[in-house]
PDB file of C-alpha atoms and ligand atoms in Angstrom:
ATOM      1  CA  MET A 977       0.751   9.244  -6.551  1.00  0.00           C
ATOM      2  CA  LYS A 978      -2.072   7.061  -5.263  1.00  0.00           C
ATOM      3  CA  PHE A 979      -2.507   5.792  -1.707  1.00  0.00           C
ATOM      4  CA  PHE A 980      -3.020   2.190  -0.690  1.00  0.00           C
ATOM      5  CA  LEU A 981      -3.674   1.304   2.941  1.00  0.00           C
ATOM      6  CA  ASP A 982      -1.209  -1.216   4.402  1.00  0.00           C
ATOM      7  CA  SER A 983      -3.607  -3.016   6.729  1.00  0.00           C
ATOM      8  CA  ALA A 984      -5.798  -6.079   7.233  1.00  0.00           C
ATOM      9  CA  ASN A 985      -7.902  -4.410   9.934  1.00  0.00           C
ATOM     10  CA  LEU A 986     -11.533  -3.944   8.863  1.00  0.00           C
ATOM     11  CA  GLN A 987     -12.170  -0.914  11.091  1.00  0.00           C
ATOM     12  CA  GLU A 988      -9.098   0.908   9.786  1.00  0.00           C
ATOM     13  CA  ILE A 989      -9.988  -0.018   6.219  1.00  0.00           C
ATOM     14  CA  GLU A 990     -13.594   1.211   6.531  1.00  0.00           C
ATOM     15  CA  GLU A 991     -12.474   4.471   8.152  1.00  0.00           C
ATOM     16  CA  ALA A 992      -9.785   5.117   5.513  1.00  0.00           C
ATOM     17  CA  ILE A 993     -12.212   4.347   2.660  1.00  0.00           C
ATOM     18  CA  SER A 994     -14.639   6.919   4.101  1.00  0.00           C
ATOM     19  CA  TRP A 995     -11.938   9.597   3.670  1.00  0.00           C
ATOM     20  CA  GLY A 996     -12.099   9.020  -0.097  1.00  0.00           C
ATOM     21  CA  VAL A 997      -8.334   8.740  -0.534  1.00  0.00           C
ATOM     22  CA  ILE A 998      -7.702   4.997  -0.760  1.00  0.00           C
ATOM     23  CA  SER A 999      -7.115   3.303  -4.131  1.00  0.00           C
ATOM     24  CA  GLY A1000      -6.213  -0.172  -2.840  1.00  0.00           C
ATOM     25  CA  ILE A1001      -5.049  -2.347   0.069  1.00  0.00           C
ATOM     26  CA  THR A1002      -1.862  -4.250   0.751  1.00  0.00           C
ATOM     27  CA  THR A1003      -1.715  -6.969   3.380  1.00  0.00           C
ATOM     28  CA  ASN A1004       1.033  -9.317   4.492  1.00  0.00           C
ATOM     29  CA  PRO A1005       1.196 -12.356   6.815  1.00  0.00           C
ATOM     30  CA  THR A1006       2.250 -10.183   9.781  1.00  0.00           C
ATOM     31  CA  LEU A1007      -0.712  -7.814   9.325  1.00  0.00           C
ATOM     32  CA  VAL A1008      -3.144 -10.741   8.920  1.00  0.00           C
ATOM     33  CA  SER A1009      -1.723 -12.439  12.034  1.00  0.00           C
ATOM     34  CA  LYS A1010      -2.961  -9.469  14.102  1.00  0.00           C
ATOM     35  CA  GLU A1011      -6.591 -10.147  13.083  1.00  0.00           C
ATOM     36  CA  THR A1012      -8.967 -12.866  14.298  1.00  0.00           C
ATOM     37  CA  GLY A1013     -11.435 -15.136  12.488  1.00  0.00           C
ATOM     38  CA  SER A1014     -11.289 -16.994   9.201  1.00  0.00           C
ATOM     39  CA  PHE A1015      -8.593 -15.808   6.789  1.00  0.00           C
ATOM     40  CA  ASN A1016     -10.748 -16.453   3.711  1.00  0.00           C
ATOM     41  CA  GLU A1017     -13.693 -14.522   5.170  1.00  0.00           C
ATOM     42  CA  LEU A1018     -11.402 -11.617   6.115  1.00  0.00           C
ATOM     43  CA  VAL A1019      -9.975 -11.449   2.596  1.00  0.00           C
ATOM     44  CA  LYS A1020     -13.454 -11.624   1.047  1.00  0.00           C
ATOM     45  CA  GLU A1021     -14.725  -8.822   3.286  1.00  0.00           C
ATOM     46  CA  ILE A1022     -11.718  -6.579   2.527  1.00  0.00           C
ATOM     47  CA  CYS A1023     -12.259  -7.182  -1.208  1.00  0.00           C
ATOM     48  CA  ARG A1024     -15.985  -6.402  -0.890  1.00  0.00           C
ATOM     49  CA  LEU A1025     -15.247  -3.119   0.888  1.00  0.00           C
ATOM     50  CA  LEU A1026     -12.748  -2.127  -1.805  1.00  0.00           C
ATOM     51  CA  GLN A1027     -15.219  -2.938  -4.624  1.00  0.00           C
ATOM     52  CA  ASP A1028     -13.116  -3.030  -7.796  1.00  0.00           C
ATOM     53  CA  LYS A1029      -9.904  -1.656  -6.267  1.00  0.00           C
ATOM     54  CA  PRO A1030      -6.847  -3.941  -5.903  1.00  0.00           C
ATOM     55  CA  VAL A1031      -6.246  -5.924  -2.695  1.00  0.00           C
ATOM     56  CA  SER A1032      -2.802  -7.545  -2.374  1.00  0.00           C
ATOM     57  CA  VAL A1033      -2.733 -10.845  -0.495  1.00  0.00           C
ATOM     58  CA  GLU A1034       0.554 -12.679   0.041  1.00  0.00           C
ATOM     59  CA  VAL A1035       1.300 -16.345  -0.652  1.00  0.00           C
ATOM     60  CA  LEU A1036       3.113 -18.438   1.970  1.00  0.00           C
ATOM     61  CA  SER A1037       4.519 -21.185  -0.272  1.00  0.00           C
ATOM     62  CA  THR A1038       8.231 -21.193  -1.020  1.00  0.00           C
ATOM     63  CA  THR A1039       8.151 -23.077  -4.347  1.00  0.00           C
ATOM     64  CA  SER A1040       6.816 -21.648  -7.605  1.00  0.00           C
ATOM     65  CA  GLY A1041       4.388 -24.569  -7.983  1.00  0.00           C
ATOM     66  CA  GLY A1042       3.038 -24.000  -4.474  1.00  0.00           C
ATOM     67  CA  MET A1043       2.764 -20.249  -5.062  1.00  0.00           C
ATOM     68  CA  VAL A1044       0.801 -20.742  -8.297  1.00  0.00           C
ATOM     69  CA  GLU A1045      -1.560 -23.203  -6.611  1.00  0.00           C
ATOM     70  CA  GLU A1046      -2.087 -20.886  -3.635  1.00  0.00           C
ATOM     71  CA  ALA A1047      -2.604 -17.941  -5.986  1.00  0.00           C
ATOM     72  CA  GLY A1048      -5.364 -19.877  -7.763  1.00  0.00           C
ATOM     73  CA  ARG A1049      -7.193 -20.431  -4.457  1.00  0.00           C
ATOM     74  CA  LEU A1050      -6.774 -16.775  -3.416  1.00  0.00           C
ATOM     75  CA  ALA A1051      -7.838 -15.417  -6.813  1.00  0.00           C
ATOM     76  CA  ALA A1052     -11.046 -17.466  -6.557  1.00  0.00           C
ATOM     77  CA  LEU A1053     -12.049 -15.474  -3.441  1.00  0.00           C
ATOM     78  CA  ALA A1054     -12.647 -12.185  -5.303  1.00  0.00           C
ATOM     79  CA  GLU A1055     -12.124 -10.489  -8.658  1.00  0.00           C
ATOM     80  CA  ASN A1056      -9.954  -7.682  -7.235  1.00  0.00           C
ATOM     81  CA  ILE A1057      -7.262  -9.891  -5.654  1.00  0.00           C
ATOM     82  CA  VAL A1058      -3.631  -9.142  -6.485  1.00  0.00           C
ATOM     83  CA  ILE A1059      -1.216 -11.934  -5.576  1.00  0.00           C
ATOM     84  CA  LYS A1060       1.728 -10.795  -3.494  1.00  0.00           C
ATOM     85  CA  ILE A1061       4.781 -12.879  -4.318  1.00  0.00           C
ATOM     86  CA  PRO A1062       8.097 -12.664  -2.426  1.00  0.00           C
ATOM     87  CA  MET A1063      11.078 -11.764  -4.636  1.00  0.00           C
ATOM     88  CA  GLY A1064      13.452 -14.610  -5.604  1.00  0.00           C
ATOM     89  CA  ALA A1065      13.920 -17.188  -8.365  1.00  0.00           C
ATOM     90  CA  GLU A1066      10.855 -19.208  -7.287  1.00  0.00           C
ATOM     91  CA  GLY A1067       8.841 -16.010  -7.012  1.00  0.00           C
ATOM     92  CA  LEU A1068       9.854 -14.892 -10.513  1.00  0.00           C
ATOM     93  CA  LYS A1069       8.821 -18.263 -11.987  1.00  0.00           C
ATOM     94  CA  ALA A1070       5.443 -17.974 -10.276  1.00  0.00           C
ATOM     95  CA  VAL A1071       4.962 -14.372 -11.473  1.00  0.00           C
ATOM     96  CA  TYR A1072       5.807 -15.376 -15.039  1.00  0.00           C
ATOM     97  CA  ARG A1073       3.269 -18.209 -15.005  1.00  0.00           C
ATOM     98  CA  LEU A1074       0.527 -16.227 -13.258  1.00  0.00           C
ATOM     99  CA  SER A1075       0.882 -13.257 -15.602  1.00  0.00           C
ATOM    100  CA  HIS A1076       1.061 -15.243 -18.836  1.00  0.00           C
ATOM    101  CA  GLU A1077      -0.925 -18.491 -18.450  1.00  0.00           C
ATOM    102  CA  GLY A1078      -4.692 -19.071 -18.561  1.00  0.00           C
ATOM    103  CA  LYS A1079      -6.791 -16.566 -16.625  1.00  0.00           C
ATOM    104  CA  LYS A1080      -4.009 -14.066 -15.913  1.00  0.00           C
ATOM    105  CA  VAL A1081      -3.669 -12.929 -12.291  1.00  0.00           C
ATOM    106  CA  PRO A1082      -1.957  -9.605 -11.429  1.00  0.00           C
ATOM    107  CA  CYS A1083       1.091  -9.956  -9.155  1.00  0.00           C
ATOM    108  CA  ASN A1084       2.754  -7.605  -6.682  1.00  0.00           C
ATOM    109  CA  VAL A1085       6.381  -8.606  -6.113  1.00  0.00           C
ATOM    110  CA  THR A1086       7.196  -7.868  -2.497  1.00  0.00           C
ATOM    111  CA  LEU A1087      10.372  -7.656  -0.393  1.00  0.00           C
ATOM    112  CA  VAL A1088      12.214  -5.735  -3.125  1.00  0.00           C
ATOM    113  CA  PHE A1089      15.491  -4.224  -1.901  1.00  0.00           C
ATOM    114  CA  SER A1090      17.390  -3.448  -5.132  1.00  0.00           C
ATOM    115  CA  ALA A1091      16.787  -2.001  -8.594  1.00  0.00           C
ATOM    116  CA  ASN A1092      17.884  -5.298 -10.182  1.00  0.00           C
ATOM    117  CA  GLN A1093      15.202  -7.176  -8.253  1.00  0.00           C
ATOM    118  CA  ALA A1094      12.608  -4.646  -9.430  1.00  0.00           C
ATOM    119  CA  LEU A1095      13.783  -4.927 -13.040  1.00  0.00           C
ATOM    120  CA  LEU A1096      13.616  -8.736 -12.977  1.00  0.00           C
ATOM    121  CA  ALA A1097      10.143  -8.658 -11.399  1.00  0.00           C
ATOM    122  CA  SER A1098       8.911  -6.284 -14.079  1.00  0.00           C
ATOM    123  CA  ARG A1099      10.347  -8.390 -16.912  1.00  0.00           C
ATOM    124  CA  ALA A1100       8.722 -11.514 -15.427  1.00  0.00           C
ATOM    125  CA  GLY A1101       5.365  -9.751 -15.748  1.00  0.00           C
ATOM    126  CA  ALA A1102       4.670  -8.178 -12.345  1.00  0.00           C
ATOM    127  CA  ALA A1103       1.885  -5.593 -12.315  1.00  0.00           C
ATOM    128  CA  TYR A1104       3.434  -4.012  -9.190  1.00  0.00           C
ATOM    129  CA  VAL A1105       6.802  -4.042  -7.392  1.00  0.00           C
ATOM    130  CA  SER A1106       7.122  -3.085  -3.737  1.00  0.00           C
ATOM    131  CA  PRO A1107      10.471  -1.647  -2.579  1.00  0.00           C
ATOM    132  CA  PHE A1108      10.584  -1.553   1.245  1.00  0.00           C
ATOM    133  CA  VAL A1109      11.667   1.988   2.124  1.00  0.00           C
ATOM    134  CA  GLY A1110      11.685   1.770   5.942  1.00  0.00           C
ATOM    135  CA  ARG A1111      13.481  -1.566   6.142  1.00  0.00           C
ATOM    136  CA  ILE A1112      16.221  -0.222   3.839  1.00  0.00           C
ATOM    137  CA  ASP A1113      16.612   2.881   6.015  1.00  0.00           C
ATOM    138  CA  ASP A1114      16.852   0.524   9.035  1.00  0.00           C
ATOM    139  CA  ILE A1115      20.112  -0.881   7.669  1.00  0.00           C
ATOM    140  CA  SER A1116      21.465   2.612   6.902  1.00  0.00           C
ATOM    141  CA  TRP A1117      20.811   2.542   3.165  1.00  0.00           C
ATOM    142  CA  ASP A1118      18.608   4.987   1.273  1.00  0.00           C
ATOM    143  CA  GLY A1119      15.058   3.664   0.844  1.00  0.00           C
ATOM    144  CA  VAL A1120      13.730   6.763  -0.922  1.00  0.00           C
ATOM    145  CA  GLY A1121      16.806   6.730  -3.203  1.00  0.00           C
ATOM    146  CA  LEU A1122      15.925   3.182  -4.251  1.00  0.00           C
ATOM    147  CA  VAL A1123      12.360   4.212  -5.144  1.00  0.00           C
ATOM    148  CA  LYS A1124      13.773   7.025  -7.278  1.00  0.00           C
ATOM    149  CA  GLU A1125      16.216   4.642  -9.000  1.00  0.00           C
ATOM    150  CA  ILE A1126      13.462   2.139  -9.823  1.00  0.00           C
ATOM    151  CA  THR A1127      11.002   4.741 -11.133  1.00  0.00           C
ATOM    152  CA  ASN A1128      13.766   6.245 -13.310  1.00  0.00           C
ATOM    153  CA  ILE A1129      14.680   2.830 -14.745  1.00  0.00           C
ATOM    154  CA  PHE A1130      11.029   1.958 -15.446  1.00  0.00           C
ATOM    155  CA  THR A1131      10.445   5.323 -17.151  1.00  0.00           C
ATOM    156  CA  CYS A1132      13.680   5.136 -19.153  1.00  0.00           C
ATOM    157  CA  HIS A1133      12.910   1.598 -20.413  1.00  0.00           C
ATOM    158  CA  LYS A1134       9.163   2.170 -20.810  1.00  0.00           C
ATOM    159  CA  LEU A1135       8.181  -0.561 -18.349  1.00  0.00           C
ATOM    160  CA  ASP A1136       4.549  -0.416 -17.271  1.00  0.00           C
ATOM    161  CA  THR A1137       4.955  -2.031 -13.825  1.00  0.00           C
ATOM    162  CA  TYR A1138       3.689   0.223 -11.035  1.00  0.00           C
ATOM    163  CA  VAL A1139       6.086   1.077  -8.195  1.00  0.00           C
ATOM    164  CA  ILE A1140       4.514   0.817  -4.742  1.00  0.00           C
ATOM    165  CA  ALA A1141       6.641   2.480  -2.058  1.00  0.00           C
ATOM    166  CA  ALA A1142       6.157   0.110   0.905  1.00  0.00           C
ATOM    167  CA  SER A1143       7.361  -0.083   4.500  1.00  0.00           C
ATOM    168  CA  ILE A1144       6.450   3.579   4.967  1.00  0.00           C
ATOM    169  CA  ARG A1145       7.171   4.675   8.526  1.00  0.00           C
ATOM    170  CA  HIS A1146       6.218   8.377   8.727  1.00  0.00           C
ATOM    171  CA  PRO A1147       4.674  11.274   6.762  1.00  0.00           C
ATOM    172  CA  VAL A1148       8.051  12.555   5.533  1.00  0.00           C
ATOM    173  CA  HIS A1149       8.576   9.223   3.752  1.00  0.00           C
ATOM    174  CA  VAL A1150       5.268   9.792   1.945  1.00  0.00           C
ATOM    175  CA  GLU A1151       6.281  13.222   0.667  1.00  0.00           C
ATOM    176  CA  GLN A1152       9.728  11.951  -0.316  1.00  0.00           C
ATOM    177  CA  VAL A1153       8.459   8.956  -2.314  1.00  0.00           C
ATOM    178  CA  ALA A1154       5.933  11.210  -4.080  1.00  0.00           C
ATOM    179  CA  VAL A1155       8.806  13.463  -5.177  1.00  0.00           C
ATOM    180  CA  ALA A1156      10.818  10.340  -6.139  1.00  0.00           C
ATOM    181  CA  GLY A1157       8.052   9.369  -8.584  1.00  0.00           C
ATOM    182  CA  ALA A1158       6.413   6.386  -6.835  1.00  0.00           C
ATOM    183  CA  HIS A1159       3.082   5.524  -8.463  1.00  0.00           C
ATOM    184  CA  VAL A1160       1.645   4.394  -5.129  1.00  0.00           C
ATOM    185  CA  ALA A1161       2.557   4.693  -1.446  1.00  0.00           C
ATOM    186  CA  THR A1162       1.101   1.993   0.769  1.00  0.00           C
ATOM    187  CA  VAL A1163       0.727   3.546   4.193  1.00  0.00           C
ATOM    188  CA  PRO A1164      -0.207   2.229   7.636  1.00  0.00           C
ATOM    189  CA  PHE A1165      -3.369   3.812   9.079  1.00  0.00           C
ATOM    190  CA  ALA A1166      -1.370   5.638  11.783  1.00  0.00           C
ATOM    191  CA  VAL A1167       0.708   7.379   9.097  1.00  0.00           C
ATOM    192  CA  LEU A1168      -2.443   8.334   7.176  1.00  0.00           C
ATOM    193  CA  GLN A1169      -3.782   9.954  10.350  1.00  0.00           C
ATOM    194  CA  GLN A1170      -0.486  11.809  10.929  1.00  0.00           C
ATOM    195  CA  MET A1171      -0.583  13.074   7.329  1.00  0.00           C
ATOM    196  CA  SER A1172      -3.971  14.710   7.888  1.00  0.00           C
ATOM    197  CA  ARG A1173      -2.827  16.712  10.912  1.00  0.00           C
ATOM    198  CA  HIS A1174      -0.804  19.856  11.472  1.00  0.00           C
ATOM    199  CA  PRO A1175      -0.416  21.783  14.765  1.00  0.00           C
ATOM    200  CA  LEU A1176      -1.176  25.053  12.952  1.00  0.00           C
ATOM    201  CA  THR A1177      -4.447  23.599  11.630  1.00  0.00           C
ATOM    202  CA  ASP A1178      -5.487  22.660  15.199  1.00  0.00           C
ATOM    203  CA  LEU A1179      -4.447  26.067  16.507  1.00  0.00           C
ATOM    204  CA  GLY A1180      -6.278  27.821  13.675  1.00  0.00           C
ATOM    205  CA  ILE A1181      -9.545  25.972  14.382  1.00  0.00           C
ATOM    206  CA  GLU A1182      -9.211  26.709  18.112  1.00  0.00           C
ATOM    207  CA  ARG A1183      -8.734  30.446  17.456  1.00  0.00           C
ATOM    208  CA  PHE A1184     -11.620  30.725  14.978  1.00  0.00           C
ATOM    209  CA  LEU A1185     -13.975  28.997  17.425  1.00  0.00           C
ATOM    210  CA  ALA A1186     -12.813  31.152  20.360  1.00  0.00           C
ATOM    211  CA  ASP A1187     -13.301  34.401  18.369  1.00  0.00           C
ATOM    212  CA  TRP A1188     -16.777  33.353  17.273  1.00  0.00           C
ATOM    213  CA  GLU A1189     -17.687  32.425  20.842  1.00  0.00           C
ATOM    214  CA  LYS A1190     -16.645  35.887  22.119  1.00  0.00           C
ATOM    215  CA  THR A1191     -19.092  37.924  20.006  1.00  0.00           C
ATOM    216  CA  ARG A1192     -21.542  35.694  18.153  1.00  0.00           C
ATOM    217  CA  ARG A1193     -22.124  32.713  20.420  1.00  0.00           C
ATOM    218  CA  ASN A1194     -25.940  32.896  20.041  1.00  0.00           C
ATOM    219  CA  GLU A1195     -25.985  33.024  16.272  1.00  0.00           C
ATOM    220  CA  ILE A1196     -26.582  29.778  14.456  1.00  0.00           C
ATOM    221  CA  ILE A1197     -25.048  29.347  11.027  1.00  0.00           C
TER     222      ILE A1197
HETATM  223  C1  LIG B 956       4.037  -3.839   1.917  1.00  0.00           C
HETATM  224  O1  LIG B 956       3.307  -4.286   1.060  1.00  0.00           O
HETATM  225  C2  LIG B 956       4.256  -4.409   3.252  1.00  0.00           C
HETATM  226  O2  LIG B 956       3.032  -4.971   3.672  1.00  0.00           O
HETATM  227  C3  LIG B 956       4.639  -3.403   4.290  1.00  0.00           C
HETATM  228  O3  LIG B 956       4.706  -2.092   3.763  1.00  0.00           O
HETATM  229  C4  LIG B 956       5.787  -3.795   5.142  1.00  0.00           C
HETATM  230  O4  LIG B 956       6.046  -2.771   6.075  1.00  0.00           O
HETATM  231  P1  LIG B 956       6.957  -2.967   7.395  1.00  0.00           P
HETATM  232  O5  LIG B 956       8.378  -2.933   6.987  1.00  0.00           O
HETATM  233  O6  LIG B 956       6.580  -1.807   8.265  1.00  0.00           O
HETATM  234  O7  LIG B 956       6.548  -4.297   7.977  1.00  0.00           O
END
């Protein structure tokens, strides 16, 4: 399973890239609304930092025509743009056109809450589908179970759409979606930080340093 960072914050993105674990970025209108400055410049800078790795940017239009037009403008900003399209009939029409007409643009179908939605998105030509694990758990359904269902269906029917487990809320989600077969987990920076830590690691470092200090404090290694 690969990791994408779910963020539009340049500092977080630069820090996460320096860890060497990030294979892409997902953004959404809420994440972008937390940042300042020109939207186009922000998107261009994120894409530059990611080099050739995929950066998902979401359209705001609600008609397929509007989505396709918007996608054209976004795709012109950088080569590594992936167009994030909300699930629905208009979204499917846009995905079909963007993935089959002219200079094809990869699409990430977002706001997926059922296996049928994922299946339709894949058949329309989506490069990625994003089931929202945390938001499903919020309404007392099983977000990880949905990821498992979708990955099983895609494997069984030999569909090459990648499953991005989205709306990840904590490190346990990450482990669970990895076991469920997600190709990618898109994680907020705070979750990435939590994943790197363990109280026993901190305690271990503390003890090693204290023992060294007791007997060998003047030796330089
Ligand atoms: C995914 O692509 C979305 O940007 C994101 O994971 C949504 O997460 P949330 O439910 O925490 O807003």
